[in-house]
GROMACS .gro file of C-alpha atoms in nm:
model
  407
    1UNK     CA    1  21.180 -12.017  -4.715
    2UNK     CA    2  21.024 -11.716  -4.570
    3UNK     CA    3  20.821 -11.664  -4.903
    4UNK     CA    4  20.670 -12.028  -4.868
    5UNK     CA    5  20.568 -11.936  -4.495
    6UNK     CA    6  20.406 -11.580  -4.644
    7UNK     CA    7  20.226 -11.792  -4.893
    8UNK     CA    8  20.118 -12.054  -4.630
    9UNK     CA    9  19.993 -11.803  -4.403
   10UNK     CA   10  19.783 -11.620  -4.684
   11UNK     CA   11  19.617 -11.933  -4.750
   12UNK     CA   12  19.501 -11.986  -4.373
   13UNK     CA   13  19.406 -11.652  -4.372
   14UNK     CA   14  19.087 -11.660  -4.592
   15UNK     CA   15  18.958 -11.966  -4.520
   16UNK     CA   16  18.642 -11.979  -4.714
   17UNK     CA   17  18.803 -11.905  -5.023
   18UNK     CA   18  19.080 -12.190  -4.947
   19UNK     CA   19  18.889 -12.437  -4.878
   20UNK     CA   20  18.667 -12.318  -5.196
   21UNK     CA   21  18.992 -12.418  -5.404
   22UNK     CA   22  19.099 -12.714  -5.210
   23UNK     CA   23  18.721 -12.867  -5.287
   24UNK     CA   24  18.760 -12.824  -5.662
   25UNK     CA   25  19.128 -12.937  -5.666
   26UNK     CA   26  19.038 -13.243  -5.440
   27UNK     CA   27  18.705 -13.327  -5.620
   28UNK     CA   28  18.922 -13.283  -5.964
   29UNK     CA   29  19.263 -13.535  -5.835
   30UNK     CA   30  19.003 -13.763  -5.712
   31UNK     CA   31  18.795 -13.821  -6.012
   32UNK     CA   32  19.123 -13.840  -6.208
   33UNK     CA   33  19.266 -14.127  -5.995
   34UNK     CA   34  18.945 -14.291  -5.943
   35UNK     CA   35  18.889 -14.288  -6.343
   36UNK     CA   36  19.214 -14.373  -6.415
   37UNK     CA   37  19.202 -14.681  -6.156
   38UNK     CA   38  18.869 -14.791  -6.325
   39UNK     CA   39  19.062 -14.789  -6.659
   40UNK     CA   40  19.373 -14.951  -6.528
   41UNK     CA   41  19.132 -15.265  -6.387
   42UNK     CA   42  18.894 -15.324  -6.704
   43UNK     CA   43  19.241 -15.338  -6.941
   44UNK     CA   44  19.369 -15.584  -6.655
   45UNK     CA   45  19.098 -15.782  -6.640
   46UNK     CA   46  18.990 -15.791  -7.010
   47UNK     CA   47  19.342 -15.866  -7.075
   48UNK     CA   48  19.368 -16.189  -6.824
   49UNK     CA   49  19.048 -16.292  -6.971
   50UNK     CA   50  19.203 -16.250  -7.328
   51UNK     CA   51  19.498 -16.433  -7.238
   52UNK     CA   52  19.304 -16.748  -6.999
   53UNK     CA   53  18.996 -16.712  -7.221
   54UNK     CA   54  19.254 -16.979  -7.412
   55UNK     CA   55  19.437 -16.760  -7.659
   56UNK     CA   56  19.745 -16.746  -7.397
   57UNK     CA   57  20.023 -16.562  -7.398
   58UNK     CA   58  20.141 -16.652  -7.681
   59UNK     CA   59  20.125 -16.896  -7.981
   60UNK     CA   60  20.320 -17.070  -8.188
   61UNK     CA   61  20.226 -17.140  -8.598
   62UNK     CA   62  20.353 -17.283  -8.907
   63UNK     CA   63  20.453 -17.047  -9.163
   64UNK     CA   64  20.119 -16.827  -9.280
   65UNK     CA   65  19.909 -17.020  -8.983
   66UNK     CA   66  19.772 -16.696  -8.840
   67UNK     CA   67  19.597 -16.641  -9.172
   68UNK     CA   68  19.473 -16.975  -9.202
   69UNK     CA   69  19.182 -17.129  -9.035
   70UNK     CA   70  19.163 -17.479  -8.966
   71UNK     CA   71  19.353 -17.747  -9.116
   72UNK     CA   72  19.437 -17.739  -9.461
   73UNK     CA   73  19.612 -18.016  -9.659
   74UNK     CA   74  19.930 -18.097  -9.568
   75UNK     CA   75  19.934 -17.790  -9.309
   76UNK     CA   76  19.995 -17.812  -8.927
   77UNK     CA   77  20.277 -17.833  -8.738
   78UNK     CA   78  20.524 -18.107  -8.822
   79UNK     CA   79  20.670 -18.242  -8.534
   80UNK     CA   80  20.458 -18.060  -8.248
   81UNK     CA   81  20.594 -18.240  -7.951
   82UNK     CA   82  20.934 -18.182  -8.014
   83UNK     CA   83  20.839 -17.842  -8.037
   84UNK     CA   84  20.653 -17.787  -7.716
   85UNK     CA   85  20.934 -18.009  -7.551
   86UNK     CA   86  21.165 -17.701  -7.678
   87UNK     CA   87  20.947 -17.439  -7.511
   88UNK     CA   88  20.902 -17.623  -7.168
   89UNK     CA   89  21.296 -17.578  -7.121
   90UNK     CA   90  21.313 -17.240  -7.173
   91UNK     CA   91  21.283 -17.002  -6.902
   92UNK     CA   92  20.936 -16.812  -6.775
   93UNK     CA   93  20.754 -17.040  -6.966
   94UNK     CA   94  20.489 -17.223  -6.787
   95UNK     CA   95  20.316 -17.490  -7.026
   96UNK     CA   96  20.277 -17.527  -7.417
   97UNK     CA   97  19.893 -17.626  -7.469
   98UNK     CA   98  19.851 -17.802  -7.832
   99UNK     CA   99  19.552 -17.678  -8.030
  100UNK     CA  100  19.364 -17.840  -8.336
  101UNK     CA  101  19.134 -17.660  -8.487
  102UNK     CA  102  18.870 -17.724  -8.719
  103UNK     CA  103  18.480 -17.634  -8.856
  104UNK     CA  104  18.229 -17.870  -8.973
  105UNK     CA  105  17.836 -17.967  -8.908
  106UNK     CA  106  17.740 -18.123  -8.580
  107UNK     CA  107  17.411 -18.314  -8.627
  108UNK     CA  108  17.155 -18.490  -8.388
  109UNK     CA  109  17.015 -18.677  -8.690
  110UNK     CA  110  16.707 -18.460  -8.782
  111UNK     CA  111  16.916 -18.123  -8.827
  112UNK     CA  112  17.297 -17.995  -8.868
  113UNK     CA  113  17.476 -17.715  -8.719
  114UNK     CA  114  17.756 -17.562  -8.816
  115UNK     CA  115  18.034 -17.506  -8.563
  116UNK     CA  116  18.391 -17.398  -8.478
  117UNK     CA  117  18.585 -17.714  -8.352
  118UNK     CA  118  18.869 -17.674  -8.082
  119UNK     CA  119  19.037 -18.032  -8.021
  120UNK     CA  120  19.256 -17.978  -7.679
  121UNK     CA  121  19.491 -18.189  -7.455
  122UNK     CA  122  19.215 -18.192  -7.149
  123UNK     CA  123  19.423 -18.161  -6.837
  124UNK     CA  124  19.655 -17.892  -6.886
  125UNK     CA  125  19.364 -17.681  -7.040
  126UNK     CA  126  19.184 -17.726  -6.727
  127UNK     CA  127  19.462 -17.624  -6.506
  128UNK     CA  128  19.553 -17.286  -6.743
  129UNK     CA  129  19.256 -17.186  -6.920
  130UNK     CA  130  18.900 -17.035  -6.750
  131UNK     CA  131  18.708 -17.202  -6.995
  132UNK     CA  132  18.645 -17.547  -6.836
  133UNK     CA  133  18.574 -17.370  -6.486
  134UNK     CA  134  18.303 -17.173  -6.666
  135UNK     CA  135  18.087 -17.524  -6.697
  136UNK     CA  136  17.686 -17.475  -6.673
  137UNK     CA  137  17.653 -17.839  -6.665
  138UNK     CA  138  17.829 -18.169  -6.699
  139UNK     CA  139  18.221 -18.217  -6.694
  140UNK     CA  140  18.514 -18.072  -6.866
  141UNK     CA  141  18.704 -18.368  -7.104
  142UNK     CA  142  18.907 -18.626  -6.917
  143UNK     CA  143  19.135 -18.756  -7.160
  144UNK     CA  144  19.389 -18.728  -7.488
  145UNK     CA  145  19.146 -18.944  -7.665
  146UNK     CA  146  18.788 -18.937  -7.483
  147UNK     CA  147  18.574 -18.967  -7.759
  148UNK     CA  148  18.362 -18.707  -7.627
  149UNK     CA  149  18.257 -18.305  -7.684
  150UNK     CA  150  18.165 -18.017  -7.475
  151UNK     CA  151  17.906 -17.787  -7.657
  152UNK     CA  152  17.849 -17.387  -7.610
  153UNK     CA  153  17.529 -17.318  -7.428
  154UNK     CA  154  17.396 -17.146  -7.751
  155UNK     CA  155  17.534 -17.420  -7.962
  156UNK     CA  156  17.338 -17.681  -7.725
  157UNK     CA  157  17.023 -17.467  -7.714
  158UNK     CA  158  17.004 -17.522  -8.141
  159UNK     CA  159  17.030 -17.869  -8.122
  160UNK     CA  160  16.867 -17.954  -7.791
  161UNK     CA  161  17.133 -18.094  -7.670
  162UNK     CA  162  17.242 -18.213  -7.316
  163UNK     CA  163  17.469 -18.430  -7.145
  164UNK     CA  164  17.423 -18.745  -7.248
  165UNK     CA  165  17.313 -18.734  -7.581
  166UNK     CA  166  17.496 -18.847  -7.912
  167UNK     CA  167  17.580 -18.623  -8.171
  168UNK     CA  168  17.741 -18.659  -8.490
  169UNK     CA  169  18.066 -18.438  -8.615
  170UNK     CA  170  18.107 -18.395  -8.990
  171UNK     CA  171  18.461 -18.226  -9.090
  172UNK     CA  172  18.633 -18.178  -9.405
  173UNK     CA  173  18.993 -18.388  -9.384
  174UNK     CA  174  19.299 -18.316  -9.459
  175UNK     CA  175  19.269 -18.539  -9.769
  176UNK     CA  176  18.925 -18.333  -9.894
  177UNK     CA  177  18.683 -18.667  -9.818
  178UNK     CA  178  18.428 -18.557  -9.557
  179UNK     CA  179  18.491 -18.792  -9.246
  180UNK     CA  180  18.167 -18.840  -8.962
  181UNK     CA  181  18.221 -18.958  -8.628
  182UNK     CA  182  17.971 -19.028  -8.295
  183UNK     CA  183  18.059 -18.837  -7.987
  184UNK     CA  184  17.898 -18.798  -7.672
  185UNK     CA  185  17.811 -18.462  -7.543
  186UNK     CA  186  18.004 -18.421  -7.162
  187UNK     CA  187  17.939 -18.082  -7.058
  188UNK     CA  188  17.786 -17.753  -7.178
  189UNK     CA  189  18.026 -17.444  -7.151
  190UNK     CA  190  17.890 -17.060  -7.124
  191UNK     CA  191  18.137 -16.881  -7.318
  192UNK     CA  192  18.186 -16.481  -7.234
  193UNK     CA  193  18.095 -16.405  -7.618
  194UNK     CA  194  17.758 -16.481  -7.776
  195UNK     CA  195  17.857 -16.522  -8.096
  196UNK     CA  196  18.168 -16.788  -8.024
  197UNK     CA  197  17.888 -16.972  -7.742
  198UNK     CA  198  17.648 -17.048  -8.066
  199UNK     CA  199  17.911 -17.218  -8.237
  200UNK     CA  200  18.185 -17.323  -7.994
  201UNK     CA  201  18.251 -17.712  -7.966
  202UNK     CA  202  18.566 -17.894  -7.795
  203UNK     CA  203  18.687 -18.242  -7.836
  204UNK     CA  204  18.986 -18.435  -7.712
  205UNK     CA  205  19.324 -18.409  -7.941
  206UNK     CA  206  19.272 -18.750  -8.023
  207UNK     CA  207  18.934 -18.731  -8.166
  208UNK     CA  208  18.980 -18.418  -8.343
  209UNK     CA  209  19.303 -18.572  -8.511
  210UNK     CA  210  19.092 -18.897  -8.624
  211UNK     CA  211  18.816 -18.653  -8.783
  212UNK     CA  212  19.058 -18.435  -9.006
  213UNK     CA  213  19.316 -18.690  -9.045
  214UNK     CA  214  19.574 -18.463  -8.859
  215UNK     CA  215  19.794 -18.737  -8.859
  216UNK     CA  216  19.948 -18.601  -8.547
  217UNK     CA  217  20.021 -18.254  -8.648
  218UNK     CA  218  19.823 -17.952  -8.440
  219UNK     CA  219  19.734 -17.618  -8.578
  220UNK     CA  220  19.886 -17.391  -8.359
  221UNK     CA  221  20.013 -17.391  -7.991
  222UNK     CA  222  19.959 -17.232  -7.698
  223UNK     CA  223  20.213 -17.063  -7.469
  224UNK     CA  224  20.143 -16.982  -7.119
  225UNK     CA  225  20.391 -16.797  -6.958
  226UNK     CA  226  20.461 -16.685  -6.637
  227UNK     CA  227  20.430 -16.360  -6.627
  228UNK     CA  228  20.204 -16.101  -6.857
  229UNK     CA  229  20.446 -15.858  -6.943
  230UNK     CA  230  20.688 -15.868  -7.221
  231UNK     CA  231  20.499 -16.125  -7.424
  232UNK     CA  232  20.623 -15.979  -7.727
  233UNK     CA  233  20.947 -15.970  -7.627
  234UNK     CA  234  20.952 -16.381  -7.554
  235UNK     CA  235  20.822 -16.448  -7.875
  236UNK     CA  236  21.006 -16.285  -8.090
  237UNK     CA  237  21.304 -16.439  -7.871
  238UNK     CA  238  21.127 -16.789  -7.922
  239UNK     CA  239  21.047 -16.757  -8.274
  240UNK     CA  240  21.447 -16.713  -8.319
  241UNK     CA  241  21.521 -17.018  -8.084
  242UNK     CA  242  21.319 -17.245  -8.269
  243UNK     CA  243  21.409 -17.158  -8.637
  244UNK     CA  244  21.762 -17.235  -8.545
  245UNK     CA  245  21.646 -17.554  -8.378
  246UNK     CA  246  21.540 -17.598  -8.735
  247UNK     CA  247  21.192 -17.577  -8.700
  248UNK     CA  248  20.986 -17.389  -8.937
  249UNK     CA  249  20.767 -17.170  -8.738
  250UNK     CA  250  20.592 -16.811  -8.637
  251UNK     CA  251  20.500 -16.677  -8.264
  252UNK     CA  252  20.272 -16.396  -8.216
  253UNK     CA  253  20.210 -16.239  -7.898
  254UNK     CA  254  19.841 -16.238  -7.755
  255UNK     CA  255  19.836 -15.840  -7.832
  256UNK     CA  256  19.877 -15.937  -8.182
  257UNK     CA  257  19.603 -16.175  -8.173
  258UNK     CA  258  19.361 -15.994  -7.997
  259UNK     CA  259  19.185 -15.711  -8.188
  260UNK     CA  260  18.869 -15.670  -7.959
  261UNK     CA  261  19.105 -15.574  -7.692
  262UNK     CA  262  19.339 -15.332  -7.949
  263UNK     CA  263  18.995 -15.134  -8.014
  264UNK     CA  264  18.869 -15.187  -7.648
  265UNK     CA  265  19.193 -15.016  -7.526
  266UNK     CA  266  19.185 -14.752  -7.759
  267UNK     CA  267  18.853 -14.644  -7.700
  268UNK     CA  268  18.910 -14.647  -7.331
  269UNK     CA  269  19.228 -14.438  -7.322
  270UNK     CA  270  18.987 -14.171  -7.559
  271UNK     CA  271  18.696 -14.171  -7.314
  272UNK     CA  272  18.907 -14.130  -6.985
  273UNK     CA  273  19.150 -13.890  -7.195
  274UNK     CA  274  18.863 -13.648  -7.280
  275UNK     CA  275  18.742 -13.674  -6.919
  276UNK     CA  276  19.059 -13.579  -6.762
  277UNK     CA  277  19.081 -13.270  -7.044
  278UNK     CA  278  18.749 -13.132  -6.922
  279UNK     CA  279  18.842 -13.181  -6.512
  280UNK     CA  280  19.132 -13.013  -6.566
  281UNK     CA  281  18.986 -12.742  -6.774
  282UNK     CA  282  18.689 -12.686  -6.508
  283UNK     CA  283  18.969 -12.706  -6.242
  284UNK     CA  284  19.172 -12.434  -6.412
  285UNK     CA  285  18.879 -12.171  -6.450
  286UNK     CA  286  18.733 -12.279  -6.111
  287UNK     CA  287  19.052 -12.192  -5.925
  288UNK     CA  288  19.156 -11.908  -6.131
  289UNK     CA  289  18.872 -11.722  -6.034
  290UNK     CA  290  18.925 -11.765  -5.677
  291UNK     CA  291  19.273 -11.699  -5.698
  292UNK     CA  292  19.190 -11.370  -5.911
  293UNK     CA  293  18.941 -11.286  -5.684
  294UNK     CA  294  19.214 -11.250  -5.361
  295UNK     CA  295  19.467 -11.069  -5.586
  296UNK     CA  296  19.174 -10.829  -5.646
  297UNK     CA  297  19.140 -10.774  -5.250
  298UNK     CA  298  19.463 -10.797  -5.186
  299UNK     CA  299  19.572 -10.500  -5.415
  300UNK     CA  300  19.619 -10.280  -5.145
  301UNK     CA  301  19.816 -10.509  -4.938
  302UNK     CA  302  20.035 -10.558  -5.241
  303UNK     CA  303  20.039 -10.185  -5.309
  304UNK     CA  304  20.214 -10.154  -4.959
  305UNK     CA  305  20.469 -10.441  -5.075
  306UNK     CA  306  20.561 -10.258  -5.348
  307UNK     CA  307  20.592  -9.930  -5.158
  308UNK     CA  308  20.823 -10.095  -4.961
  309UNK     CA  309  21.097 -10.196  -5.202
  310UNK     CA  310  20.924 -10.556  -5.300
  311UNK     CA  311  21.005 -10.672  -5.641
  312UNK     CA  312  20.720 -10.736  -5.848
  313UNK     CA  313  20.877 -11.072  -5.906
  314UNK     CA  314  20.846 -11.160  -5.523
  315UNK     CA  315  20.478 -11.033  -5.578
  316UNK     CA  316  20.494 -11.313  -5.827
  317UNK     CA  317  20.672 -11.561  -5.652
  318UNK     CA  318  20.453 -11.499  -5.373
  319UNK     CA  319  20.089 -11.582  -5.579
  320UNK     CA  320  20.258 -11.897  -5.807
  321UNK     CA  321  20.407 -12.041  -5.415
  322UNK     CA  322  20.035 -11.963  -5.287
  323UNK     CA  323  19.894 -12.212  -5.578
  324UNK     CA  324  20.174 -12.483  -5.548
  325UNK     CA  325  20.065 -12.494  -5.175
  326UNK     CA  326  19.720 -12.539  -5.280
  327UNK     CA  327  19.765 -12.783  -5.491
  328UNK     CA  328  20.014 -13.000  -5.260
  329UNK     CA  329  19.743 -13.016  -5.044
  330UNK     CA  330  19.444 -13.053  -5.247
  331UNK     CA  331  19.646 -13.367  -5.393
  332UNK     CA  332  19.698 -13.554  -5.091
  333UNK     CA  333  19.320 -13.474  -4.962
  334UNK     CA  334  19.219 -13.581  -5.287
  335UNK     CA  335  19.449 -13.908  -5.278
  336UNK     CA  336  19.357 -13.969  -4.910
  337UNK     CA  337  18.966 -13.918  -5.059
  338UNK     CA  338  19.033 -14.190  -5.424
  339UNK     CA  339  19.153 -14.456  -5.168
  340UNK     CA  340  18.857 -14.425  -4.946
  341UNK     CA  341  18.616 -14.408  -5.218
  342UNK     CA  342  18.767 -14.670  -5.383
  343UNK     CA  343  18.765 -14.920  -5.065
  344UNK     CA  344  18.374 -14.848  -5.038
  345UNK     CA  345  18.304 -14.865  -5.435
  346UNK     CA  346  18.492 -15.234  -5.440
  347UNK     CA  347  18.327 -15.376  -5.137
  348UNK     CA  348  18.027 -15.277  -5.268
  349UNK     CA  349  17.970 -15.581  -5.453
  350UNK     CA  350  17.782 -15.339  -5.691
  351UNK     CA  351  17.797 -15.493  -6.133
  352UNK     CA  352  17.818 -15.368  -6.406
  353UNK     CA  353  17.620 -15.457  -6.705
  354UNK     CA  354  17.782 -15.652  -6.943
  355UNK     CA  355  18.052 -15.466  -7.214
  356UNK     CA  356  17.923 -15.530  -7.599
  357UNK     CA  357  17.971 -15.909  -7.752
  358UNK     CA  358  17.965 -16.042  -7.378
  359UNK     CA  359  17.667 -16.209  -7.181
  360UNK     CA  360  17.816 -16.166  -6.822
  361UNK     CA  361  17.802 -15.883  -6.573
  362UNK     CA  362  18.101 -15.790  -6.413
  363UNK     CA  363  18.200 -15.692  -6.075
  364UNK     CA  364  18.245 -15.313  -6.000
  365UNK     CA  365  18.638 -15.274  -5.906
  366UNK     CA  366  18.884 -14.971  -5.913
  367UNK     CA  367  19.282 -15.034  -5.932
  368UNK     CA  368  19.481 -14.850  -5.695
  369UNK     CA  369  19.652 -14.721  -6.046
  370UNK     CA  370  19.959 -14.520  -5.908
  371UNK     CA  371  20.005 -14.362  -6.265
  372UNK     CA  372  19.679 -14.223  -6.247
  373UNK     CA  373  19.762 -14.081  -5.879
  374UNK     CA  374  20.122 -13.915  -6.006
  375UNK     CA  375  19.906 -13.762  -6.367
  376UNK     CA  376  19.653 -13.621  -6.095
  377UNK     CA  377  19.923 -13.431  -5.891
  378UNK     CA  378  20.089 -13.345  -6.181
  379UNK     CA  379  19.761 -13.210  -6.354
  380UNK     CA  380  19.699 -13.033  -6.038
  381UNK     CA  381  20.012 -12.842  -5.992
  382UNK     CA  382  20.028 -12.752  -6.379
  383UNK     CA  383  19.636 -12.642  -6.322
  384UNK     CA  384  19.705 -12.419  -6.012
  385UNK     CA  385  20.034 -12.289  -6.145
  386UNK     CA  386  19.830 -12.151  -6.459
  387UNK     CA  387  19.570 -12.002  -6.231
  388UNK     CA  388  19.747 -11.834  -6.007
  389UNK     CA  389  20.000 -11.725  -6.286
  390UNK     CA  390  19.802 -11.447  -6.452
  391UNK     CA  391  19.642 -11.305  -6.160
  392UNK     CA  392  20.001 -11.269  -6.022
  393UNK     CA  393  20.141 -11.122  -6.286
  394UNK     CA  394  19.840 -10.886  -6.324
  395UNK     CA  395  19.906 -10.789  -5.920
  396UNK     CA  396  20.273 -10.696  -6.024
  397UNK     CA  397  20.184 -10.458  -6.326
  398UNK     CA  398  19.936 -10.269  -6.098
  399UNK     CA  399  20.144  -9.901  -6.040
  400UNK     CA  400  20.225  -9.800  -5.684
  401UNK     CA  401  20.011  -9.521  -5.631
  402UNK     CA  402  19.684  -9.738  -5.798
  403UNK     CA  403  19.722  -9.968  -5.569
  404UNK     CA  404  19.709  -9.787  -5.231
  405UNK     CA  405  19.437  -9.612  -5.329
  406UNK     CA  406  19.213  -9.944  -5.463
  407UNK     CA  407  18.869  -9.962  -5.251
   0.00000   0.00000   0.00000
């Protein structure tokens, strides 16, 4: 104990110098938990935007469905309601959301587009998915079998399209005949993703099953569950449930289904990796200077230690408690300084441009990321520790006599 109070009284003692240190180790914790809060709310948010963008939390396919796309003769899932029946009983899952989907031409007469055809079960998909909020004009779908279709603005812009108007759908069946059927266009959706918004178009179940001759069966469906984590956990634990139901399935969890996000992630723990290398790098030659600086005027003080029976390991002890103590305290300044910066930079209502493959800008928010905050401290104490190590060790070495007489 009386070693910590030495240490704590040496650091009061030259105050310049301390609060030299304490700035860098402050600046260095705060950019660390501010960076890592930034990260920790961009993988949040892209992920709920993943998962409600209508891919869910999981999904549920026949046999080699997640390397198919669209219906195929005789594919689909047989006996889809009885299915998501199965799911709604089991616990933490919050609705099963059945998906057709399908590509063909959409034509105004004069021209024809091709697109990517989603047919949906309208009300659930409004309540769980962000897709029908994100109208630009018109109305979501109202019912099982509306013969109706909500475009992508850049899918609308091609054609000319708006509410109102009658458009054709062309599709493939399951049968190989190519079937045509009149729609009227409801609503025009702006989709996050420009190259999904020039080719996105949604129709009621119903209609979508009368176009590719479905005859009831759905591609793939949608699990929403109530919470995020452990999706992969619940479907691998559904998957098993339902194949000794005796239904012929695979689930996937959204991670799996999600590749931007995979690369996204990756790239993001590189970037803020690299920068937390370099702050603690600048950190650890920053403070090592300072702290090799007082060992340096403090030779003849230690010197008269050492004269006095000291061990050079309580010379040591002394200069390692010195940089713990420094970087206690630089830690909390700097956490006390993260949480006020981050309070100003997310009611700053400031955006940020939008990431690559999206159209939007998005709101400027930092996470209070308490993982970030603990790899801080712990950066900091490694840092100072490290700094403080080889100028102590140097001030122990230093012989008797050469001490007392340093100028």
């Amino acid at each position: 104990m009386r070693l910590w109070t030495f240490a704590a009284r040496n650091i009061a003692r030259n105050r310049r110098r301390t609060l030299l240190t304490l700035g860098v180790v402050v600046f260095g914790f705060s950019a660390i938990a501010l960076a890592g809060g930034f990260m920790a709310q961009s993988l949040d948010g892209l992920a709920e935007s993943t998962i409600r963008s209508g891919m869910g939390h999981l999904q549920i396919a026949p046999p080699g469905g997640f390397e198919d796309h669209g219906l195929e003769p005789g594919a689909g899932l047989e006996g889809s309601d009885r299915i998501a029946e199965t799911l709604r009983r089991e616990p933490g899952v919050a609705e099963v959301l059945p998906r057709l989907e399908f590509t063909g031409l959409l034509s105004d007469g004069r021209r024809s587009v091709p697109f990517l055809g989603l047919g949906v079960d309208p009300a659930p998909e409004a309540k769980w998915m962000e897709t029908p909020g994100a109208l630009e004009a018109g109305r979501w779908l109202e019912s099982r079998d509306e013969r109706a279709i909500v475009l992508g603005v850049g899918l609308a812009r091609t054609l000319g399209a708006k509410g109102g108007d009658g458009l054709t759908l062309l599709s493939t069946g399951a049968d190989g005949t190519l079937n045509a059927m009149d729609a009227v266009v409801t609503g025009i959706v702006h989709l996050p993703i420009k190259e999904l918004d020039d080719r996105w178009l949604a129709t009621s179940l119903g209609l979508a099953d009368e176009l590719v001759g479905a005859s009831g069966r759905v591609t793939r469906l949608v699990v929403v569950l109530e919470k995020r984590r452990g999706a992969e956990a619940v479907a691998s634990r559904l998957e098993s449930r339902l194949r000794a139901a005796g239904f012929a399935v695979e689930a996937r969890p959204w991670e799996a289904l999600a590749p931007f996000y995979r690369q996204v992630r990756l790239l993001y723990l590189g970037i803020f990796g690299f920068m937390g290398i370099v702050l603690v790098v600048v950190v650890l030659l920053a403070t090592a200077n300072t702290m090799m600086m007082a060992a340096t005027e403090r030779t003849r003080e230690i010197g008269t230690l050492r004269a006095l029976g000291t061990r050079p390991s309580l010379v040591r002890g002394l200069f390692l408690r010195e940089g713990v103590l420094l970087a206690i305290a630089g830690s909390v300044l700097g956490a006390l300084l993260s949480l006020l910066v981050r309070v100003i930079l997310n009611h700053s209502g400031l955006m940020l441009p939008p990431p690559p493959g999206a159209t939007r800008a998005m709101p400027l928010h930092v996470q209070a990321y308490f993982v970030a905050y603990a790899a801080g401290a712990i950066a900091m104490l490694v840092t100072l520790t490290l700094a403080a190590w080889l100028p102590a060790r140097r001030a122990s070495r230093i012989p008797i006599v050469e001490a007392l007489t340093h100028v």
